[in-house]
Structures are given as structure tokens and as C-alpha cells.
CSV table of C-alpha atoms and ligand atoms in Angstrom, one decimal:
chain,number,residue,atom,x,y,z
M,1,MET,CA,46.1,-97.1,66.4
M,2,LYS,CA,44.5,-99.9,64.5
M,3,ALA,CA,46.6,-103.1,64.1
M,4,ILE,CA,46.2,-106.7,63.1
M,5,VAL,CA,47.5,-108.9,65.9
M,6,TYR,CA,47.8,-112.6,66.5
M,7,ASP,CA,48.5,-114.4,69.8
M,8,GLN,CA,48.5,-118.0,68.6
M,9,TYR,CA,49.6,-119.9,65.5
M,10,GLY,CA,46.9,-121.2,63.2
M,11,PRO,CA,44.6,-120.5,60.3
M,12,PRO,CA,43.8,-116.9,59.1
M,13,ASP,CA,41.1,-116.5,61.7
M,14,VAL,CA,43.7,-116.1,64.4
M,15,LEU,CA,44.2,-112.6,63.1
M,16,ARG,CA,42.3,-109.8,65.0
M,17,LEU,CA,41.8,-106.1,64.3
M,18,VAL,CA,42.4,-104.3,67.6
M,19,ASP,CA,43.6,-100.9,69.0
M,20,VAL,CA,47.1,-100.8,70.3
M,21,PRO,CA,49.3,-97.9,71.5
M,22,LYS,CA,50.7,-95.7,68.8
M,23,PRO,CA,54.6,-96.0,68.9
M,24,LYS,CA,56.9,-93.1,69.5
M,25,PRO,CA,60.1,-92.7,67.5
M,26,ARG,CA,63.4,-92.8,69.5
M,27,ASP,CA,66.3,-90.4,68.7
M,28,ARG,CA,67.4,-92.2,65.5
M,29,GLU,CA,64.0,-93.5,64.4
M,30,VAL,CA,61.2,-92.3,62.1
M,31,LEU,CA,57.5,-92.8,62.6
M,32,VAL,CA,55.8,-93.9,59.4
M,33,LYS,CA,52.1,-93.4,58.8
M,34,VAL,CA,51.4,-96.6,56.9
M,35,HIS,CA,49.3,-96.2,53.7
M,36,ALA,CA,49.9,-99.7,52.3
M,37,THR,CA,51.4,-103.0,53.2
M,38,THR,CA,51.3,-106.5,51.9
M,39,VAL,CA,50.5,-110.1,52.8
M,40,THR,CA,53.4,-112.3,51.6
M,41,ILE,CA,53.9,-116.0,51.8
M,42,GLY,CA,56.3,-115.2,54.7
M,43,ASP,CA,53.4,-113.6,56.7
M,44,THR,CA,51.3,-116.7,56.2
M,45,ILE,CA,54.3,-118.9,57.3
M,46,MET,CA,54.8,-116.9,60.5
M,47,ARG,CA,51.0,-117.0,61.2
M,48,SER,CA,50.7,-120.8,60.7
M,49,LEU,CA,54.2,-121.8,61.8
M,50,ASN,CA,54.2,-124.0,58.7
M,51,LEU,CA,57.9,-123.5,58.2
M,52,PRO,CA,59.3,-124.7,54.8
M,53,ILE,CA,62.5,-125.9,56.4
M,54,HIS,CA,63.4,-129.1,58.3
M,55,GLY,CA,65.7,-130.5,61.0
M,56,TRP,CA,67.7,-128.2,63.1
M,57,GLN,CA,66.7,-125.2,60.9
M,58,LYS,CA,63.1,-125.8,61.9
M,59,ILE,CA,64.0,-126.0,65.6
M,60,MET,CA,66.0,-122.7,65.3
M,61,GLY,CA,63.0,-121.1,63.4
M,62,ARG,CA,60.6,-122.1,66.2
M,63,LEU,CA,63.0,-120.8,68.9
M,64,ILE,CA,63.3,-117.5,67.1
M,65,LEU,CA,59.6,-117.0,66.3
M,66,GLY,CA,58.3,-118.4,69.6
M,67,TRP,CA,58.0,-122.1,70.4
M,68,TYR,CA,54.3,-122.2,71.5
M,69,LYS,CA,53.1,-118.8,70.5
M,70,PRO,CA,54.4,-115.9,68.5
M,71,ARG,CA,56.9,-113.5,70.1
M,72,ARG,CA,56.0,-110.8,67.5
M,73,HIS,CA,52.3,-110.0,67.4
M,74,ILE,CA,52.0,-107.8,64.4
M,75,LEU,CA,52.9,-109.2,60.9
M,76,GLY,CA,53.6,-107.2,57.8
M,77,MET,CA,57.1,-107.3,56.3
M,78,GLU,CA,57.0,-104.4,53.9
M,79,LEU,CA,55.2,-101.0,53.8
M,80,ALA,CA,54.8,-97.7,52.2
M,81,GLY,CA,53.7,-94.5,53.8
M,82,GLU,CA,54.7,-91.0,54.9
M,83,ILE,CA,57.0,-89.9,57.6
M,84,GLU,CA,54.8,-88.4,60.4
M,85,ALA,CA,57.5,-87.7,63.0
M,86,VAL,CA,61.3,-88.0,63.3
M,87,GLY,CA,63.6,-88.6,66.3
M,88,GLN,CA,65.9,-85.7,67.5
M,89,LYS,CA,69.0,-87.2,65.8
M,90,VAL,CA,67.4,-88.2,62.4
M,91,THR,CA,69.1,-86.6,59.4
M,92,ARG,CA,68.1,-88.9,56.5
M,93,PHE,CA,64.4,-88.1,56.4
M,94,LYS,CA,62.0,-85.3,57.3
M,95,ILE,CA,58.3,-85.1,58.1
M,96,GLY,CA,56.2,-85.6,55.1
M,97,ASP,CA,58.7,-87.7,53.1
M,98,PRO,CA,57.0,-90.5,51.1
M,99,VAL,CA,58.9,-93.7,51.9
M,100,PHE,CA,58.8,-97.5,51.4
M,101,ALA,CA,60.6,-100.0,53.7
M,102,SER,CA,61.2,-103.5,54.8
M,103,THR,CA,60.3,-104.3,58.4
M,104,PHE,CA,62.0,-107.7,58.3
M,105,ALA,CA,64.8,-106.8,60.6
M,106,VAL,CA,62.7,-104.8,63.0
M,107,ASN,CA,60.1,-107.3,64.2
M,108,PHE,CA,57.8,-106.9,61.2
M,109,GLY,CA,54.7,-104.7,62.1
M,110,GLY,CA,53.5,-103.4,58.7
M,111,HIS,CA,49.9,-104.5,59.4
M,112,ALA,CA,49.2,-101.4,61.5
M,113,GLU,CA,48.5,-97.7,61.1
M,114,TYR,CA,52.0,-96.7,62.3
M,115,LYS,CA,55.5,-98.2,62.5
M,116,CYS,CA,58.7,-96.9,63.9
M,117,LEU,CA,61.8,-97.7,61.8
M,118,PRO,CA,65.5,-96.8,62.4
M,119,GLU,CA,66.5,-94.1,59.9
M,120,ASN,CA,69.5,-96.3,58.8
M,121,GLY,CA,67.2,-99.3,58.3
M,122,VAL,CA,66.0,-100.7,54.9
M,123,ILE,CA,63.9,-97.6,54.1
M,124,ALA,CA,64.1,-95.3,51.1
M,125,ILE,CA,62.2,-92.4,49.5
M,126,LYS,CA,59.4,-93.9,47.4
M,127,PRO,CA,59.9,-93.7,43.6
M,128,ALA,CA,57.7,-90.7,42.6
M,129,HIS,CA,55.7,-92.5,39.9
M,130,LEU,CA,54.7,-95.5,42.1
M,131,THR,CA,51.5,-95.3,44.2
M,132,PHE,CA,51.8,-96.3,47.9
M,133,LYS,CA,50.1,-99.5,47.0
M,134,GLU,CA,52.7,-100.3,44.3
M,135,ALA,CA,55.6,-99.2,46.5
M,136,ALA,CA,54.6,-101.4,49.4
M,137,ALA,CA,55.0,-104.5,47.1
M,138,VAL,CA,58.6,-103.8,46.3
M,139,PRO,CA,61.0,-104.3,49.3
M,140,GLY,CA,60.6,-108.0,50.0
M,141,GLY,CA,60.3,-109.6,46.6
M,142,GLY,CA,62.4,-107.0,44.8
M,143,GLN,CA,65.4,-107.3,47.1
M,144,THR,CA,65.2,-111.1,47.4
M,145,ALA,CA,65.2,-111.5,43.6
M,146,TRP,CA,68.1,-109.2,43.3
M,147,GLN,CA,70.1,-110.7,46.1
M,148,CYS,CA,69.7,-114.2,44.5
M,149,LEU,CA,70.4,-113.2,40.9
M,150,LYS,CA,73.6,-111.4,42.0
M,151,LYS,CA,75.0,-114.8,42.8
M,152,GLY,CA,74.4,-116.0,39.3
M,153,ASN,CA,77.1,-113.7,37.7
M,154,ILE,CA,74.7,-113.4,34.8
M,155,GLN,CA,76.1,-112.0,31.6
M,156,PRO,CA,74.1,-110.4,28.7
M,157,GLY,CA,72.8,-113.0,26.3
M,158,GLN,CA,73.1,-115.9,28.8
M,159,LYS,CA,70.1,-118.3,29.0
M,160,ILE,CA,68.4,-118.3,32.4
M,161,MET,CA,65.4,-120.2,33.6
M,162,ILE,CA,63.2,-118.8,36.3
M,163,TYR,CA,61.1,-121.4,38.0
M,164,GLY,CA,58.0,-120.0,39.8
M,165,ALA,CA,58.1,-116.9,37.5
M,166,SER,CA,54.7,-115.6,38.5
M,167,GLY,CA,55.2,-115.2,42.3
M,168,ALA,CA,56.4,-112.1,44.1
M,169,VAL,CA,60.1,-113.1,43.8
M,170,GLY,CA,59.6,-114.6,40.3
M,171,THR,CA,58.0,-111.5,38.7
M,172,TYR,CA,60.9,-109.3,39.9
M,173,ALA,CA,63.5,-111.9,38.9
M,174,VAL,CA,62.1,-112.1,35.3
M,175,GLN,CA,62.3,-108.4,34.9
M,176,LEU,CA,65.7,-108.0,36.6
M,177,ALA,CA,67.3,-110.8,34.5
M,178,SER,CA,65.9,-109.7,31.2
M,179,ARG,CA,65.6,-105.9,31.4
M,180,HIS,CA,68.6,-105.2,33.7
M,181,LEU,CA,71.0,-108.0,33.1
M,182,GLY,CA,70.2,-108.6,29.5
M,183,ALA,CA,69.7,-112.4,29.8
M,184,ASP,CA,67.5,-114.5,27.6
M,185,VAL,CA,64.8,-115.6,30.1
M,186,THR,CA,62.6,-118.7,30.2
M,187,GLY,CA,59.9,-118.4,32.8
M,188,VAL,CA,58.2,-121.5,34.2
M,189,CYS,CA,54.6,-121.0,35.6
M,190,SER,CA,51.1,-122.4,35.1
M,191,GLY,CA,49.1,-121.8,31.9
M,192,ALA,CA,47.1,-118.9,33.5
M,193,ASN,CA,50.3,-116.9,34.0
M,194,LEU,CA,52.1,-117.4,30.7
M,195,GLU,CA,51.1,-114.0,29.2
M,196,LEU,CA,52.0,-112.2,32.4
M,197,VAL,CA,55.4,-113.7,32.5
M,198,LYS,CA,56.0,-112.9,28.8
M,199,SER,CA,54.9,-109.3,29.4
M,200,LEU,CA,57.7,-109.0,32.1
M,201,GLY,CA,60.4,-109.9,29.6
M,202,ALA,CA,60.6,-113.7,29.3
M,203,SER,CA,61.3,-114.7,25.7
M,204,GLN,CA,60.1,-118.3,26.4
M,205,VAL,CA,57.6,-119.7,28.8
M,206,ILE,CA,56.9,-123.2,30.0
M,207,ASP,CA,53.6,-124.3,31.6
M,208,TYR,CA,54.8,-126.6,34.4
M,209,THR,CA,51.3,-128.3,34.5
M,210,ARG,CA,51.8,-129.5,30.9
M,211,GLU,CA,55.5,-129.9,30.3
M,212,ASP,CA,58.4,-131.3,32.5
M,213,PHE,CA,61.4,-129.1,31.6
M,214,THR,CA,63.7,-131.8,32.9
M,215,GLN,CA,62.6,-134.0,30.0
M,216,ASN,CA,63.4,-131.6,27.2
M,217,SER,CA,67.1,-131.2,26.2
M,218,VAL,CA,67.3,-127.4,26.7
M,219,THR,CA,70.0,-126.3,29.1
M,220,TYR,CA,70.7,-123.0,30.8
M,221,ASP,CA,73.6,-121.0,32.2
M,222,VAL,CA,71.5,-120.3,35.3
M,223,VAL,CA,68.5,-122.0,36.8
M,224,PHE,CA,66.8,-119.9,39.6
M,225,ASP,CA,64.1,-121.6,41.6
M,226,ALA,CA,62.3,-118.5,42.8
M,227,VAL,CA,59.5,-120.3,44.6
M,228,GLY,CA,61.4,-123.1,46.3
M,229,LYS,CA,59.3,-125.9,44.8
M,230,LEU,CA,62.0,-127.7,42.8
M,231,LEU,CA,64.2,-130.5,44.0
M,232,PRO,CA,67.8,-129.2,43.5
M,233,ALA,CA,68.5,-132.3,41.4
M,234,GLN,CA,65.7,-131.2,39.0
M,235,GLY,CA,67.0,-127.7,38.6
M,236,LYS,CA,70.6,-128.9,38.2
M,237,LYS,CA,69.6,-131.3,35.5
M,238,ALA,CA,68.7,-128.4,33.2
M,239,LEU,CA,72.1,-126.7,33.6
M,240,LYS,CA,74.8,-126.4,31.0
M,241,PRO,CA,78.2,-127.6,32.2
M,242,GLY,CA,79.5,-125.1,34.7
M,243,GLY,CA,76.0,-123.5,35.0
M,244,ILE,CA,74.8,-122.1,38.3
M,245,TYR,CA,71.8,-123.3,40.3
M,246,LEU,CA,70.1,-120.7,42.6
M,247,ASN,CA,67.4,-121.4,45.1
M,248,VAL,CA,65.4,-118.7,46.9
M,249,HIS,CA,65.6,-120.5,50.2
M,250,LEU,CA,69.4,-121.1,50.0
M,251,ASP,CA,70.6,-118.0,48.2
M,252,SER,CA,68.6,-115.0,49.4
M,253,ASP,CA,70.8,-114.6,52.6
M,254,GLY,CA,67.9,-112.7,54.2
M,255,GLY,CA,68.2,-110.4,51.2
M,256,ASP,CA,67.3,-107.5,53.4
M,257,LYS,CA,69.9,-104.7,52.9
M,258,LEU,CA,69.5,-101.0,52.2
M,259,GLU,CA,72.0,-101.4,49.3
M,260,ASN,CA,69.6,-103.9,47.6
M,261,LEU,CA,66.6,-101.7,48.1
M,262,LEU,CA,68.5,-98.7,46.6
M,263,VAL,CA,69.5,-100.7,43.5
M,264,VAL,CA,65.9,-101.8,43.1
M,265,THR,CA,64.7,-98.2,43.6
M,266,GLU,CA,67.0,-97.0,40.8
M,267,LEU,CA,65.8,-99.7,38.4
M,268,ILE,CA,62.2,-98.7,39.2
M,269,GLU,CA,63.0,-95.1,38.5
M,270,ALA,CA,64.7,-96.1,35.2
M,271,GLY,CA,61.5,-97.9,34.2
M,272,LYS,CA,63.1,-101.3,34.1
M,273,LEU,CA,61.2,-102.8,37.0
M,274,LYS,CA,57.6,-102.6,38.2
M,275,PRO,CA,55.6,-104.4,40.8
M,276,VAL,CA,52.9,-106.8,39.8
M,277,ILE,CA,49.8,-106.4,41.9
M,278,ASP,CA,47.3,-109.2,42.0
M,279,ARG,CA,44.7,-108.2,44.6
M,280,VAL,CA,44.1,-105.3,47.0
M,281,TYR,CA,42.4,-105.7,50.4
M,282,THR,CA,41.7,-103.4,53.3
M,283,LEU,CA,43.2,-103.9,56.7
M,284,GLU,CA,39.7,-105.1,57.8
M,285,GLN,CA,39.8,-107.8,55.1
M,286,ILE,CA,43.2,-109.2,56.3
M,287,VAL,CA,41.8,-112.7,57.0
M,288,GLU,CA,40.5,-113.0,53.4
M,289,ALA,CA,43.9,-111.8,52.1
M,290,HIS,CA,45.7,-114.5,54.1
M,291,ARG,CA,43.3,-117.1,52.8
M,292,TYR,CA,44.2,-116.1,49.3
M,293,VAL,CA,47.9,-116.0,49.9
M,294,ASP,CA,47.6,-119.4,51.6
M,295,THR,CA,46.6,-120.9,48.2
M,296,GLY,CA,50.2,-120.5,47.0
M,297,HIS,CA,48.9,-119.2,43.6
M,298,LYS,CA,48.9,-115.4,43.9
M,299,LYS,CA,50.3,-113.5,40.9
M,300,GLY,CA,53.0,-111.2,42.1
M,301,ASN,CA,51.8,-109.3,45.2
M,302,VAL,CA,48.8,-109.0,47.5
M,303,VAL,CA,48.5,-105.4,48.9
M,304,ILE,CA,46.7,-104.2,52.0
M,305,THR,CA,45.5,-100.6,52.2
M,306,VAL,CA,45.7,-98.9,55.6
M,307,GLU,CA,43.6,-95.8,55.9
R,1,NAP,N1,58.2,-112.4,48.8
R,1,NAP,C1,59.3,-112.2,49.6
R,1,NAP,O1,59.5,-111.1,50.1
R,1,NAP,C2,60.2,-113.3,50.0
R,1,NAP,C3,61.4,-113.0,50.7
R,1,NAP,C4,62.3,-114.0,51.0
R,1,NAP,C5,62.0,-115.3,50.7
R,1,NAP,N2,60.9,-115.6,50.1
R,1,NAP,C6,60.6,-117.0,49.8
R,1,NAP,O2,60.5,-117.2,48.5
R,1,NAP,C7,59.6,-118.2,48.1
R,1,NAP,C8,58.6,-117.5,47.1
R,1,NAP,O3,58.0,-116.4,47.6
R,1,NAP,P1,57.0,-115.6,46.8
R,1,NAP,O4,56.6,-114.5,47.7
R,1,NAP,O5,57.5,-115.3,45.5
R,1,NAP,O6,55.8,-116.6,46.7
R,1,NAP,P2,54.4,-116.5,46.1
R,1,NAP,O7,54.2,-115.1,45.5
R,1,NAP,O8,53.4,-116.8,47.1
R,1,NAP,O9,54.4,-117.6,45.0
R,1,NAP,C9,53.2,-117.8,44.3
R,1,NAP,C10,53.5,-118.3,42.9
R,1,NAP,O10,54.1,-119.5,43.0
R,1,NAP,C11,53.8,-120.2,41.8
R,1,NAP,N3,53.8,-121.7,42.1
R,1,NAP,C12,53.1,-122.3,43.0
R,1,NAP,N4,53.4,-123.7,43.0
R,1,NAP,C13,54.3,-123.8,41.9
R,1,NAP,C14,54.9,-124.9,41.4
R,1,NAP,N5,54.8,-126.1,41.8
R,1,NAP,N6,55.7,-124.7,40.3
R,1,NAP,C15,55.9,-123.4,39.8
R,1,NAP,N7,55.3,-122.4,40.3
R,1,NAP,C16,54.5,-122.5,41.4
R,1,NAP,C17,52.3,-119.8,41.5
R,1,NAP,O11,52.1,-119.8,40.2
R,1,NAP,P3,51.0,-120.7,39.5
R,1,NAP,O12,49.7,-120.2,40.1
R,1,NAP,O13,51.2,-120.5,38.1
R,1,NAP,O14,51.2,-122.1,40.0
R,1,NAP,C18,52.3,-118.4,42.1
R,1,NAP,O15,52.3,-117.4,41.1
R,1,NAP,C19,58.8,-118.5,49.4
R,1,NAP,O16,59.3,-119.8,49.9
R,1,NAP,C20,59.2,-117.4,50.3
R,1,NAP,O17,59.2,-117.9,51.7
R,1,NAP,C21,60.0,-114.6,49.7
């Protein structure tokens, strides 16, 4: 099968399209024919080893990922496709089922034509009205946003600020907070994304390139830094007394749980949540896709089609 592999850390050019053996499902695994996957900021971090953490966490990260070179050679943390084969003991899925899944806990591997996943992994039937391209962009950002927001104990009518509202996590967080939790959402992004963030349910938007929200006197019940670019002190400065500060790096707890994917799936089916797709590339264009995601300014998600 075709796959994008990398054997050394570095710039996007370390990625190569090669032929590798097609995997075979074990007894309790399914084999997914991948139709679409994504390039997330997480993929570019794994590729470059440019870890956004410090001290002992960085050392642990390097030990887990591979100190000198990557232990896992195929990136891709989310995918959508069809079940092509099932192991003998699989009961949750059957051949032909359209699915979407996170590969975070199973050594990644979405950037390939096929991926084996445990049937009890973070995998679910794709919402019928989403295309495979749209569905591939749900598991990572959708689950992460939900996992973080759950910790905010957000009540209808509360004021919440979402900083980094135009990224993968941010675009889901704005929708979840406004349309599902009934909060009054202020989204912070650059001028180019103000209309997008409003269209997702924010009642107010702040252009961070023009206005420093810490200098106005508005305060919030919850401040969620969905992109991890704020200093905690900045976020906390905008809280009401007793307010809750959330940070995507500190509060996502890995985020990767089937229960989270199922909640997100239900909300998509109810029309409360939809993925924002910025650009679509083919597997052959993966280097370009990584270059774009490396800019740190994608809007929502970057999708890769796998034919
Ligand atoms: N996506 C996932 O599945 C996932 C899962 C777990 C953890 N995370 C972590 O969550 C963080 C965010 O991930 P993501 O996938 O949402 O990132 P992303 O999509 O790559 O974020 C890009 C967005 O960040 C905004 N941005 C960049 N600099 C900013 C700044 N200084 N202030 C405000 N907004 C800024 C950009 O908006 P402008 O162009 O308007 O600046 C752009 O829309 C990352 O640290 C990632 O490692 C992500």
C-alpha cells in the first residue's frame, strides 16, 4: 500500500511517499480503507520534534517519540474510510461500514491507504451527512475541544472567551460552547477570521492583532485558550471572580476517548457541530500540506484525500 513515511525529524521534505506492506487485522481489529485523513499541528510537531513543552515533559516526549529518530514512521492522527476486513472476533463493525476514527492511541498511521484499528478503539460510524473528507477532520479537534470544555462546567448564558477560535480545536470549541452549551461566546482570532468565527456561533469577536483583551474591562466565566498561545496570567486576568481558566495543553488529558467521539458524533448528527475545512491536498501533496500547517495559521482543518 501507499504510505507517507519519515525516518528522521526535520522539515516537511523528510516525508516520503513509499510502498509498505498492507496490514492484516488481528482477531479484534478492523482494517480500514482510508479515504481521507488530516495534517494537524500535532503531525507537524511529531515530524519536526519541535515540542511545545519544556523541562522534564520535553525529555519524556522525546523518549516516547524516539530520541534521535522517530519510533513511529507513519503520521496521521485521524481518518475516515470504509471497513474492508474484520478480525474473527469483531462484533461492533462489519465489512463496508463507513467509519471515522482517531489513531492517536494506536501509533498514528492515518497517512496511508490502510490502517488496522482495535474495534473497541476510538472509532465510530461516520455521520451519514458528512463526506469522508469532513469526517476525517472531526476526531482530534472535536474530542479535544469537548474534553476541555467539560472541565469548565459551563452553564447556559455564561460568558466564555475562546482564544485561538479559528484553529481546529477553536472552531469546534466555539460551536460546542454556543450551540450545545448555550454560552455567550467571544472568539479571539485575527481579522481575516472574524466572520468565520461569528458564523460558528460567537456573539462577539476580538481581533488579537488590533486589540489586547487584557486591557479592556470585560470579564468572563470561562476563558479557554484553545491554541496554547496565551500566558496563563493573561487568560486569568480576564476571568470573573471564581471563573475558570482552561488551556488546551493542560486540560485536554489526551482527550482521546470513544465516549468523547460519540458525544461529538451525536452533536454532528443533530446539526449543532460541523467541521471547518480550510484546504484539501492529496497524499502525494503531503509536503505542501505540512508546509501550510507549519505556518500556524490554518483555519479549522487541513484534509488529505487518499485514493
Ligand atoms: N487538533 C487536534 O487534534 C489537537 C489535539 C490535542 C491537542 N492539540 C493542541 O492544541 C493546540 C491547537 O491545535 P489546533 O489543531 O487547533 O491548532 P491550529 O489549527 O494549527 O491553530 C491554527 C489557528 O491558530 C490561530 N493562531 C495562531 N497564532 C495565534 C495567536 N497568537 N493568537 C490567537 N490565535 C492564533 C490561527 O489564527 P490566525 O490565523 O487568525 O492567527 C489559526 O487559525 C496545539 O498546541 C495542539 O498541539 C490539538
